[in-house]
């Protein structure tokens, strides 16, 4: 299976090694330095077909970027099914033991293609499974709910969050008037707002995010019975975020931070893995909950329906070419395979049109599925023909069905007694209306559930994020309107954000908010049903399984000439054994001398690196300590690491450096003289962050 797909990609790979340069028609190029001129100093000639061939292509290199999710990074891998789901679905790729090639693309939503990775934003999590029964696209996000309930509102949501139309500002940021204007008029966005204001929106790594299918889908078994399903990706490395102050600085120091992290992990063999989980809901239980499972602003709490793991995805190969693969990858939630079907979620229904339409435009016509990254491994056979950039060359004189001239081929499965894609036989009944079900009218219960399920530090981060964003909103009416929404979720939350804005949160929803909500529900606000749960452990990042590893974490070894090799090796060997990466940083790159004699190569200096790009810090012993004491960049490194609640270790002779900084001893600050250097340092790293420190001591950095 894997090889089949590999061969398939290989057909299109071009290797220039040892080849003469040619034009696009294969004509060898004699001189790629000079245009054709009438004399050495004369004008260029119209007949320079070699130059025109080159420029004509160059002039057309850009294609329209995705209207949303423009900034993305992708990788190849495999999915292995590990559970027996035959009672629920016929999907071949979900059969236990089946290995299916995948291509996964992660993205931010709002920013342009060249924008920073660390924007506060939702992350896209799209997976294309190249199954034996055609391509299946699970086009999800790292947040399990969405801002809106109906596809009709999507262009407005996107216009509101994107840079404002008159000034094209701000880039990749929701902290501006138009976004909060829209959000404060749409109470249905309340739940999603809590998630995007949480640390989920500033992941430490794309490898440390959950993924969600968001909508409810359907599995269909061999007897045609449907089961509602929610998809979850659970990262093996745990779910982790950075601090907001850190995110803003990473955007300056390394705006490719996430892309680089993914690329480097795969290059170094640290293949990221996610387990795929499902929540299965029998059709009979469709109306059983206090919320509507077709409403994309709701989760199904794991306490009500547990997540069962059904397989594992491993990303193990970087693309050969960003444009050909990551940029041209065309995802579409409407691409489902036999055994999986769509639900009536009105947001999902709108997506089924939009993605195919957008690919037709973005990739220049209807043949985008012939691009290598989009081709199904099992081939495509139909009578569709022609169109821009057709690359298949169908043989024969027949392109219609039914036919007798080609023996009826390609035949449809039914005629041959085979199974193909069959829609779930779901009864449909109703009048044609533009309306919203009353079961979609409760907007605050799950926003409250999310807030209540967070740790104290996580709640503080949400309050800070809301305060940051709303402080950047110039219009006081918008701020007040949003405060009224927050007040419906949790008065304490509204109060704290209100304090930061110098406003008293209104008790009732704003008249304008009500006006728009009554457009969908004339009797709004409608009393909310009693929720099944008030808290859900799975919603907090603090209690995620898999959090206790230091694998792939980057530890900055802050050194200089004269550092003790023994002191470096003491921690380096141990960290590397546990899968972390030790990175030496000195005042210059190149070779540095060890105190014991000999030297080592250092690839990074205080000039090129910043503390925000590292997970933990170690200052070894040696003559280097004197140099570091006089180096303000070093002091900033450790102060900032401390402020961002990371683990810091100091070898005995370097402990005095901590006294030169704002650092105070706590369980994340390890002194060789007082602690077990290796055990306590790795122990602190396993906690990811000492978030409690943030509350106890705010220090400048
Ligand atoms: Fe998308 N979305 N979306 N979206 N979306 C696109 O398709 C759209 C929604 C998501 O890595 C576009 O190829 C509509 C929810 C991801 O290439 C476009 C609606 C979720 C990606 C589009 C939604 C997503 C996109 C832009 C409301 C989470 C990146 C370029 C009805 C489940 C895919 C493109 C990639 C991309 C439309 C809502 C996730 C315009 C109309 C909900 C991960 O077709």
XYZ file of C-alpha atoms and ligand atoms in Angstrom:
745
model
C 0.000 0.000 0.000
C 2.681 2.421 1.059
C 4.837 1.443 -1.900
C 1.998 1.873 -4.299
C 1.611 5.471 -3.168
C 5.367 6.034 -3.151
C 5.579 4.885 -6.797
C 2.698 7.101 -7.579
C 4.531 10.147 -6.201
C 7.820 9.058 -7.751
C 6.343 9.246 -11.239
C 6.171 12.998 -10.872
C 9.388 13.681 -9.000
C 12.046 15.467 -11.011
C 15.690 14.983 -10.135
C 18.002 17.598 -11.651
C 21.140 15.881 -10.506
C 23.675 15.618 -13.333
C 21.218 17.047 -15.859
C 21.779 19.864 -18.300
C 19.391 22.783 -17.846
C 16.660 22.872 -20.486
C 13.735 25.078 -21.476
C 10.243 23.828 -20.690
C 10.357 22.053 -24.035
C 13.547 20.238 -23.189
C 15.890 22.361 -25.301
C 19.354 22.525 -23.636
C 20.166 26.035 -22.380
C 23.582 27.269 -23.462
C 23.833 30.439 -21.295
C 21.554 31.112 -18.326
C 23.276 34.407 -17.448
C 22.768 36.715 -20.388
C 19.783 37.832 -22.427
C 20.132 37.930 -26.199
C 21.305 41.432 -27.272
C 22.215 43.290 -30.431
C 25.850 43.740 -29.420
C 27.314 43.461 -25.929
C 25.955 46.871 -24.880
C 22.974 46.867 -27.226
C 19.185 46.429 -26.719
C 17.638 43.025 -26.003
C 16.118 41.144 -28.902
C 12.446 40.187 -29.297
C 13.477 36.748 -30.481
C 14.971 35.651 -27.116
C 12.697 32.627 -26.728
C 14.966 31.207 -24.004
C 14.473 34.319 -21.845
C 10.705 34.484 -22.588
C 10.304 30.831 -21.648
C 11.875 31.573 -18.253
C 10.033 34.827 -17.530
C 6.666 33.659 -18.796
C 6.741 30.943 -16.176
C 8.115 33.163 -13.434
C 5.389 35.761 -14.005
C 2.774 33.131 -13.243
C 4.379 31.491 -10.208
C 1.821 32.701 -7.673
C -1.669 31.268 -7.379
C -4.418 32.727 -5.197
C -3.736 31.883 -1.587
C -6.484 30.114 0.351
C -9.091 32.652 1.396
C -8.788 31.249 4.918
C -6.110 28.873 6.275
C -3.594 30.429 3.860
C -0.606 29.843 6.129
C 0.042 26.133 6.419
C 2.627 23.372 6.783
C 2.229 19.802 5.626
C 3.775 16.364 5.977
C 3.300 12.845 4.656
C 2.706 9.836 6.836
C 0.669 6.747 7.486
C -2.469 5.864 9.385
C -2.790 2.435 10.947
C -6.223 1.201 12.033
C -6.035 -0.624 15.348
C -9.630 -1.415 16.331
C -12.432 -3.555 14.980
C -15.118 -1.139 13.800
C -16.880 -3.556 11.477
C -20.101 -3.306 13.482
C -20.244 0.408 12.607
C -18.607 0.988 9.247
C -17.570 -0.696 6.024
C -14.751 1.823 5.439
C -11.819 -0.277 4.220
C -9.160 1.972 5.735
C -10.706 1.548 9.192
C -10.377 -2.244 9.054
C -8.087 -3.335 11.870
C -4.470 -3.618 10.712
C -4.905 -1.592 7.517
C -2.143 0.924 6.800
C -3.116 3.932 4.696
C -0.872 6.724 3.405
C -1.876 10.228 4.516
C -0.953 13.826 3.851
C -1.647 16.247 6.704
C -1.718 20.019 6.564
C -1.809 22.274 9.633
C -2.675 25.938 9.305
C -3.630 29.184 10.965
C -6.902 30.685 9.781
C -6.798 34.444 9.586
C -3.291 35.398 8.472
C -1.995 35.673 4.945
C 0.330 33.011 3.560
C 3.455 34.718 4.895
C 2.068 35.588 8.324
C 3.469 34.487 11.662
C 2.894 30.976 12.989
C 2.250 32.187 16.534
C -0.857 34.294 15.944
C -3.655 33.785 18.446
C -5.873 31.728 16.172
C -7.570 28.429 15.513
C -5.307 25.864 13.854
C -6.525 23.832 10.878
C -5.850 20.092 11.055
C -6.562 18.534 7.648
C -5.827 14.912 6.872
C -6.123 13.330 3.445
C -6.299 9.530 3.679
C -5.343 7.895 0.363
C -7.559 4.839 0.896
C -8.132 1.880 -1.415
C -11.664 3.198 -1.896
C -10.662 6.723 -2.835
C -9.553 9.778 -0.907
C -11.104 10.576 2.430
C -10.505 14.088 3.800
C -10.974 14.801 7.494
C -10.728 18.593 7.444
C -10.781 19.610 11.079
C -9.424 22.116 13.554
C -7.543 21.999 16.856
C -10.669 23.319 18.578
C -13.763 21.089 18.675
C -16.400 23.783 18.099
C -16.905 26.647 15.676
C -17.941 30.315 15.817
C -21.162 29.956 13.873
C -23.928 27.431 13.337
C -24.958 28.039 9.752
C -22.748 28.270 6.652
C -24.571 31.423 5.529
C -22.634 33.438 8.141
C -19.181 32.177 7.153
C -18.097 34.897 4.694
C -19.167 37.524 7.258
C -17.184 35.869 10.030
C -14.119 35.754 7.805
C -14.526 39.345 6.641
C -14.789 40.403 10.268
C -11.616 38.652 11.431
C -9.446 39.390 8.396
C -7.630 42.752 8.187
C -10.124 45.610 8.006
C -11.045 46.407 4.401
C -10.103 50.078 4.302
C -6.661 49.861 5.979
C -5.751 46.161 5.586
C -4.787 45.933 9.262
C -4.176 44.095 11.502
C -2.473 41.035 10.043
C -3.226 37.605 11.547
C -4.978 39.029 14.594
C -8.481 39.022 15.975
C -7.746 41.932 18.346
C -9.573 44.603 16.374
C -12.958 46.247 16.107
C -14.578 44.382 13.235
C -13.967 40.934 14.728
C -15.403 41.830 18.131
C -18.219 43.816 16.540
C -19.337 40.647 14.766
C -18.699 38.342 17.727
C -20.563 40.574 20.172
C -23.608 40.477 17.884
C -23.504 36.675 17.583
C -24.121 35.023 20.957
C -23.752 31.630 19.245
C -19.988 32.409 19.077
C -19.680 32.489 22.886
C -18.421 28.929 23.293
C -15.831 29.173 20.513
C -14.725 32.556 21.863
C -13.747 30.867 25.135
C -11.619 28.344 23.250
C -9.811 30.878 21.052
C -9.112 33.075 24.041
C -7.613 30.063 25.822
C -4.050 28.844 25.358
C -5.301 26.335 22.776
C -4.946 29.179 20.304
C -1.187 29.512 20.881
C 0.178 25.948 20.679
C 3.754 25.130 21.644
C 4.003 22.959 18.559
C 1.790 21.616 15.793
C 2.879 18.235 17.161
C 1.316 19.057 20.514
C -2.215 19.916 19.448
C -5.398 17.924 19.480
C -7.461 17.738 16.318
C -11.231 17.501 15.959
C -13.582 16.770 13.091
C -15.850 19.385 14.753
C -19.074 18.309 13.055
C -20.936 15.136 13.809
C -20.483 12.705 10.919
C -21.944 9.263 10.314
C -20.472 5.808 10.094
C -22.503 3.348 8.012
C -22.201 -0.424 8.341
C -22.775 -3.237 5.853
C -26.459 -3.392 6.703
C -26.869 0.318 5.992
C -27.233 1.221 9.661
C -25.873 4.629 10.591
C -24.094 5.678 13.783
C -23.272 9.289 14.568
C -19.573 9.889 15.090
C -17.258 12.642 16.344
C -13.567 12.409 15.424
C -10.691 13.328 17.767
C -6.917 13.341 17.203
C -4.960 12.909 20.453
C -1.263 13.834 20.238
C 1.168 11.371 21.808
C 3.327 14.284 23.036
C 0.459 15.818 25.024
C -1.338 19.125 24.474
C 0.819 22.165 25.251
C 0.815 25.875 24.672
C 3.131 28.851 25.063
C 2.433 32.000 27.083
C 0.918 34.968 25.226
C 3.864 37.225 26.005
C 6.066 34.468 24.601
C 3.931 34.009 21.481
C 4.246 37.687 20.632
C 8.024 37.510 20.928
C 8.340 34.265 18.961
C 6.533 36.037 16.128
C 9.449 38.459 15.999
C 12.327 36.065 16.543
C 11.117 33.210 14.381
C 7.849 33.664 12.548
C 8.295 30.142 11.070
C 8.511 28.622 14.543
C 5.822 25.963 14.096
C 6.736 25.146 10.517
C 10.390 24.726 11.432
C 9.568 22.658 14.507
C 7.518 20.203 12.442
C 10.101 20.027 9.673
C 13.038 19.499 12.037
C 11.257 16.882 14.122
C 10.513 14.813 11.014
C 14.019 15.306 9.577
C 15.561 14.094 12.826
C 13.342 11.008 13.012
C 11.124 12.267 15.848
C 7.979 11.363 13.936
C 4.931 13.005 15.503
C 2.016 10.695 16.263
C -1.657 11.125 17.024
C -4.189 8.536 18.046
C -7.511 8.786 16.250
C -10.468 8.514 18.587
C -14.202 8.318 17.963
C -17.258 9.103 20.012
C -20.043 6.861 18.748
C -23.677 7.849 19.220
C -26.434 5.429 18.167
C -28.975 6.955 15.801
C -31.686 6.381 18.405
C -29.822 8.756 20.772
C -29.797 11.679 18.341
C -32.142 13.787 20.480
C -31.029 12.435 23.849
C -28.777 15.299 24.956
C -29.411 18.773 26.360
C -27.718 20.114 23.202
C -28.148 19.304 19.522
C -25.434 17.055 18.070
C -25.906 18.786 14.698
C -24.911 22.142 16.218
C -21.198 22.792 15.543
C -20.979 25.174 18.509
C -21.372 22.186 20.864
C -19.130 19.366 22.012
C -20.270 15.991 23.250
C -18.607 15.869 26.677
C -16.371 12.818 27.024
C -18.169 12.018 30.285
C -21.332 11.359 28.244
C -19.728 9.506 25.358
C -16.167 8.279 25.878
C -13.549 8.551 23.153
C -12.469 5.169 21.796
C -9.080 4.966 20.074
C -9.285 3.349 16.633
C -5.911 4.031 15.049
C -2.675 5.998 14.951
C -1.274 8.510 12.505
C 2.491 8.912 12.154
C 3.934 11.771 10.112
C 7.240 10.519 8.772
C 8.185 12.389 5.616
C 8.562 16.047 4.777
C 7.321 17.178 1.374
C 9.886 17.331 -1.432
C 8.387 20.552 -2.660
C 6.249 22.954 -0.666
C 4.256 24.318 -3.579
C 3.615 21.052 -5.425
C 2.456 19.300 -2.288
C 1.423 21.521 0.637
C 0.153 24.438 -1.430
C -1.604 22.361 -4.061
C -3.182 19.945 -1.593
C -6.932 20.304 -2.054
C -8.957 19.275 0.971
C -12.704 18.908 0.945
C -14.944 17.664 3.770
C -17.329 16.427 1.087
C -14.764 13.772 0.100
C -16.065 10.792 2.017
C -15.584 7.092 1.265
C -17.992 4.152 1.548
C -18.856 3.607 5.205
C -18.625 7.296 6.170
C -21.314 9.877 5.491
C -22.179 13.479 6.243
C -24.691 14.619 8.821
C -27.261 17.398 8.429
C -25.170 19.881 10.439
C -25.973 23.112 8.514
C -22.376 24.292 8.778
C -21.035 21.077 7.307
C -23.625 21.161 4.542
C -22.322 24.568 3.418
C -18.733 23.374 3.455
C -19.555 20.635 0.962
C -20.054 23.269 -1.719
C -17.368 25.718 -0.672
C -14.272 23.549 -0.713
C -14.758 22.101 -4.167
C -15.614 25.537 -5.476
C -12.566 27.131 -3.898
C -10.211 24.468 -5.285
C -11.594 25.014 -8.772
C -10.696 28.668 -8.500
C -7.467 28.399 -6.544
C -5.991 25.571 -8.592
C -7.210 26.897 -11.901
C -9.937 24.529 -13.020
C -11.605 21.165 -12.623
C -8.540 18.957 -13.007
C -6.981 19.715 -9.627
C -7.490 16.119 -8.543
C -4.939 15.080 -11.175
C -2.194 16.933 -9.304
C 0.035 14.262 -7.719
C -0.801 15.279 -4.136
C -4.531 14.989 -4.804
C -4.620 11.784 -6.869
C -6.324 8.776 -5.357
C -4.022 5.736 -5.104
C -6.669 3.470 -6.557
C -6.889 5.592 -9.729
C -9.879 7.428 -11.141
C -12.014 6.189 -13.980
C -14.930 8.179 -15.326
C -16.163 9.986 -18.407
C -15.255 13.460 -17.227
C -12.941 15.011 -19.772
C -11.003 18.054 -20.943
C -10.741 21.328 -18.998
C -7.688 23.400 -18.133
C -4.476 21.501 -17.423
C -5.844 18.032 -18.049
C -2.936 15.653 -17.545
C -4.603 12.238 -17.819
C -4.740 10.875 -21.345
C -7.853 8.704 -21.452
C -7.689 6.090 -24.169
C -10.502 5.034 -26.507
C -13.361 6.644 -28.365
C -16.050 6.549 -25.701
C -16.722 9.146 -23.011
C -20.330 8.536 -22.062
C -22.463 6.193 -20.042
C -24.316 3.993 -20.723
C -22.338 2.707 -23.658
C -22.006 -0.547 -25.518
C -18.940 0.425 -27.570
C -16.569 0.212 -24.574
C -18.253 -2.801 -23.043
C -20.164 -0.510 -20.681
C -16.948 0.681 -19.006
C -16.251 2.327 -16.773
C -19.229 0.519 -15.210
C -20.940 1.636 -12.085
C -20.597 -0.641 -9.108
C -24.302 -1.392 -8.726
C -24.525 -2.901 -12.239
C -21.820 -5.391 -11.374
C -23.128 -6.321 -7.959
C -20.281 -4.434 -6.284
C -20.444 -1.933 -3.468
C -19.588 1.684 -4.086
C -20.365 4.819 -2.173
C -23.969 4.694 -1.030
C -25.520 7.510 0.929
C -26.969 6.586 4.257
C -30.697 5.954 3.739
C -31.833 8.611 6.091
C -35.483 9.665 5.938
C -35.891 13.325 5.036
C -38.997 15.367 5.621
C -39.738 19.049 6.061
C -40.834 22.290 4.537
C -38.398 24.513 2.676
C -37.531 27.176 5.228
C -34.705 29.536 6.099
C -34.747 28.949 9.830
C -32.709 27.840 12.855
C -33.824 24.953 15.035
C -34.780 25.966 18.556
C -32.469 23.183 19.740
C -29.606 25.467 18.607
C -30.704 28.381 20.830
C -28.648 27.758 23.989
C -25.374 29.611 23.545
C -23.862 29.919 26.992
C -24.122 26.577 28.824
C -21.163 24.993 27.073
C -19.139 28.228 27.133
C -19.599 28.032 30.912
C -18.738 24.314 30.911
C -15.467 25.127 29.158
C -14.572 27.963 31.525
C -15.455 25.906 34.620
C -13.336 23.001 33.408
C -10.141 25.072 33.213
C -7.462 25.200 35.904
C -7.090 28.523 37.751
C -4.079 29.465 35.626
C -5.936 28.598 32.433
C -8.852 30.772 33.547
C -6.454 33.635 34.232
C -5.027 33.264 30.718
C -8.518 33.481 29.233
C -9.227 36.615 31.249
C -5.923 38.164 30.107
C -6.555 37.242 26.481
C -10.048 38.745 26.500
C -8.707 41.850 28.220
C -5.887 42.148 25.657
C -8.184 41.734 22.682
C -10.948 44.013 23.924
C -8.412 46.662 24.975
C -7.410 46.801 21.325
C -11.012 47.440 20.316
C -11.484 51.177 19.934
C -15.258 51.284 20.111
C -16.620 51.264 23.683
C -20.074 50.000 22.594
C -18.475 46.850 21.196
C -16.506 46.291 24.426
C -19.649 46.703 26.495
C -21.662 44.389 24.245
C -19.062 41.644 24.576
C -18.891 42.141 28.349
C -22.637 41.528 28.472
C -22.081 38.214 26.665
C -19.273 37.264 29.084
C -21.638 38.084 31.932
C -24.052 35.416 30.702
C -21.204 32.901 30.773
C -19.723 33.742 34.175
C -20.134 37.000 36.123
C -16.684 36.631 37.706
C -15.094 36.370 34.277
C -17.011 39.433 33.043
C -16.105 41.365 36.178
C -12.379 40.688 35.847
C -12.291 41.573 32.151
C -14.466 44.617 32.912
C -11.954 45.779 35.527
C -9.191 45.662 32.931
C -11.327 47.728 30.561
C -12.570 50.171 33.171
C -16.166 49.089 32.469
C -18.978 47.598 34.515
C -20.346 44.547 32.663
C -24.014 45.047 31.723
C -26.338 42.448 33.253
C -28.475 41.923 30.152
C -27.496 41.245 26.572
C -27.267 44.375 24.461
C -30.374 45.357 22.476
C -28.516 44.950 19.177
C -27.276 41.477 20.128
C -30.842 40.517 21.006
C -32.147 41.926 17.747
C -29.865 39.696 15.696
C -30.418 36.645 17.910
C -34.191 37.100 17.506
C -33.717 36.887 13.785
C -33.041 33.162 14.390
C -35.166 32.642 17.508
C -38.032 35.172 17.908
C -38.365 34.325 21.641
C -34.663 34.702 22.417
C -33.330 34.324 25.114
C -34.885 30.929 25.632
C -34.328 29.219 29.023
C -31.430 26.776 28.689
C -31.948 23.053 29.298
C -30.174 21.561 32.323
C -26.716 20.386 31.260
C -25.666 16.795 31.952
C -22.261 17.865 33.284
C -20.942 21.095 34.847
C -17.268 20.235 34.321
C -15.353 18.069 31.878
C -11.765 17.084 32.665
C -10.831 16.585 29.008
C -11.284 20.302 28.322
C -8.322 21.362 30.446
C -4.869 21.144 28.897
C -3.396 20.563 32.321
C -4.771 17.089 32.756
C -4.046 15.690 29.324
C -2.543 12.243 29.088
C 0.899 12.110 27.506
C 1.913 15.394 29.121
C 4.639 13.811 31.148
C 7.364 13.454 28.565
C 10.381 15.562 27.647
C 10.704 13.936 24.252
C 11.736 16.383 21.507
C 11.909 19.310 23.965
C 14.651 21.847 23.238
C 16.943 22.703 26.124
C 19.247 25.720 25.760
C 22.721 25.075 27.209
C 23.955 28.581 27.947
C 27.715 28.400 27.529
C 30.765 30.318 26.417
C 34.492 29.767 26.000
C 35.900 27.948 29.025
C 32.761 25.976 29.843
C 33.294 22.703 31.680
C 32.829 19.695 29.418
C 32.014 17.478 32.387
C 29.272 19.864 33.502
C 27.802 20.011 29.984
C 27.909 16.245 29.488
C 26.351 15.530 32.870
C 22.974 16.808 31.751
C 23.300 16.507 27.988
C 23.654 12.749 27.956
C 20.735 12.226 30.279
C 18.426 14.610 28.415
C 19.280 13.064 25.074
C 18.627 9.626 26.474
C 15.098 10.728 27.306
C 14.633 12.119 23.794
C 15.157 15.835 24.485
C 17.522 17.974 22.433
C 20.410 19.904 24.024
C 21.366 22.996 22.025
C 24.564 24.882 22.890
C 24.299 28.670 22.718
C 27.377 30.891 23.126
C 28.413 34.474 22.431
C 29.636 33.403 18.993
C 29.042 30.528 16.608
C 31.847 28.203 15.530
C 34.238 26.535 17.917
C 34.368 27.194 21.661
C 37.032 25.923 24.045
C 36.350 23.552 26.923
C 37.937 24.273 30.322
C 39.348 20.758 30.327
C 40.974 21.311 26.922
C 39.631 20.540 23.469
C 36.766 22.327 21.799
C 33.264 21.855 20.481
C 31.176 23.246 17.659
C 28.413 25.710 18.554
C 25.760 26.428 15.912
C 23.830 29.144 17.766
C 24.705 32.427 19.475
C 22.922 34.947 21.697
C 22.751 37.077 18.563
C 20.562 34.625 16.651
C 18.608 32.910 19.419
C 15.948 33.924 21.927
C 14.791 32.230 25.086
C 11.228 32.047 23.762
C 12.297 29.426 21.238
C 13.439 26.986 23.987
C 11.642 24.865 26.558
C 14.199 24.870 29.365
C 17.632 26.249 30.273
C 20.818 24.953 31.794
C 23.874 26.976 32.768
C 26.859 24.658 33.246
C 29.998 25.317 35.337
C 33.232 26.650 33.980
C 35.237 29.767 33.221
C 32.291 30.668 30.997
C 30.345 31.787 34.083
C 32.395 34.998 34.378
C 31.652 35.843 30.743
C 27.953 35.141 31.146
C 27.769 37.353 34.218
C 28.785 40.313 32.061
C 26.490 39.375 29.170
C 23.075 41.101 29.263
C 21.780 38.805 26.529
C 22.434 35.820 28.777
C 20.636 37.490 31.674
C 17.683 38.245 29.438
C 17.607 34.590 28.374
C 17.227 33.292 31.887
C 14.940 36.079 33.120
C 12.602 35.554 30.235
C 12.664 31.772 30.618
C 11.745 32.298 34.262
C 8.951 34.720 33.396
C 7.515 32.205 30.952
C 7.417 29.609 33.719
C 9.998 27.264 32.236
C 12.443 24.992 34.031
C 15.928 26.419 34.684
C 18.910 24.518 36.033
C 22.215 25.910 37.293
C 25.356 23.895 37.872
C 26.973 24.583 41.240
C 29.526 27.129 40.008
C 26.850 28.945 37.987
C 24.261 29.343 40.735
C 25.476 32.864 41.512
C 24.182 33.922 38.079
C 20.641 33.373 39.289
C 21.265 36.017 41.942
C 22.089 38.514 39.174
C 18.625 38.004 37.717
C 14.995 38.213 38.866
C 14.961 34.480 39.470
C 13.810 33.121 42.836
C 14.093 29.500 43.795
C 10.971 27.400 43.216
C 10.267 23.853 42.068
C 11.164 24.774 38.492
C 14.487 26.408 39.426
C 17.051 23.669 40.036
C 20.331 24.311 41.835
C 22.912 21.549 41.677
C 23.909 22.236 45.288
C 20.365 21.877 46.634
C 18.549 19.556 44.225
C 19.051 16.400 42.241
C 20.149 18.170 39.071
C 19.103 15.557 36.532
C 16.004 14.162 38.219
C 14.502 17.438 39.385
C 15.243 19.246 36.133
C 13.655 16.574 33.931
C 10.812 16.343 36.450
C 10.125 20.085 36.106
C 10.353 19.823 32.307
C 7.790 17.039 32.318
C 5.276 19.447 33.822
C 5.827 21.584 30.695
C 5.433 24.854 32.623
C 5.360 25.924 36.237
C 2.286 28.075 35.552
C 1.776 28.762 39.275
C 4.952 30.870 39.138
C 3.245 33.317 36.824
C 0.717 34.230 39.472
C 3.203 34.287 42.323
C 5.793 36.550 40.687
C 5.445 38.672 37.592
C 8.905 39.794 36.551
C 10.006 42.022 33.703
C 11.741 40.469 30.728
Fe -13.102 25.810 6.227
N -12.572 26.529 4.374
N -14.961 26.573 5.974
N -13.632 25.214 8.097
N -11.296 25.057 6.478
C -11.381 26.392 3.807
O -11.008 25.760 1.603
C -15.482 27.011 4.817
C -14.834 25.355 8.690
C -10.870 24.272 7.507
O -5.423 22.639 4.848
C -11.359 26.866 2.389
O -9.233 24.946 0.488
C -16.866 27.303 4.966
C -14.949 24.539 9.849
C -9.500 23.868 7.297
O -6.047 23.258 2.848
C -12.814 27.252 2.124
C -17.162 27.040 6.287
C -13.752 23.897 9.939
C -9.124 24.441 6.091
C -13.450 26.986 3.454
C -15.951 26.582 6.898
C -12.931 24.331 8.850
C -10.265 25.170 5.596
C -10.323 27.885 2.066
C -18.483 27.209 7.008
C -13.302 22.912 11.031
C -7.775 24.348 5.416
C -9.295 27.183 1.231
C -19.574 26.569 6.386
C -14.058 21.682 11.003
C -7.692 23.188 4.493
C -9.780 25.856 1.060
C -6.279 23.007 4.020
C -10.293 25.857 4.380
C -14.761 27.175 3.646
C -15.883 26.263 8.287
C -11.600 23.861 8.676
C -13.064 28.635 1.580
C -17.791 27.812 3.882
C -16.171 24.397 10.768
C -8.649 23.015 8.226
O -13.378 26.416 1.157
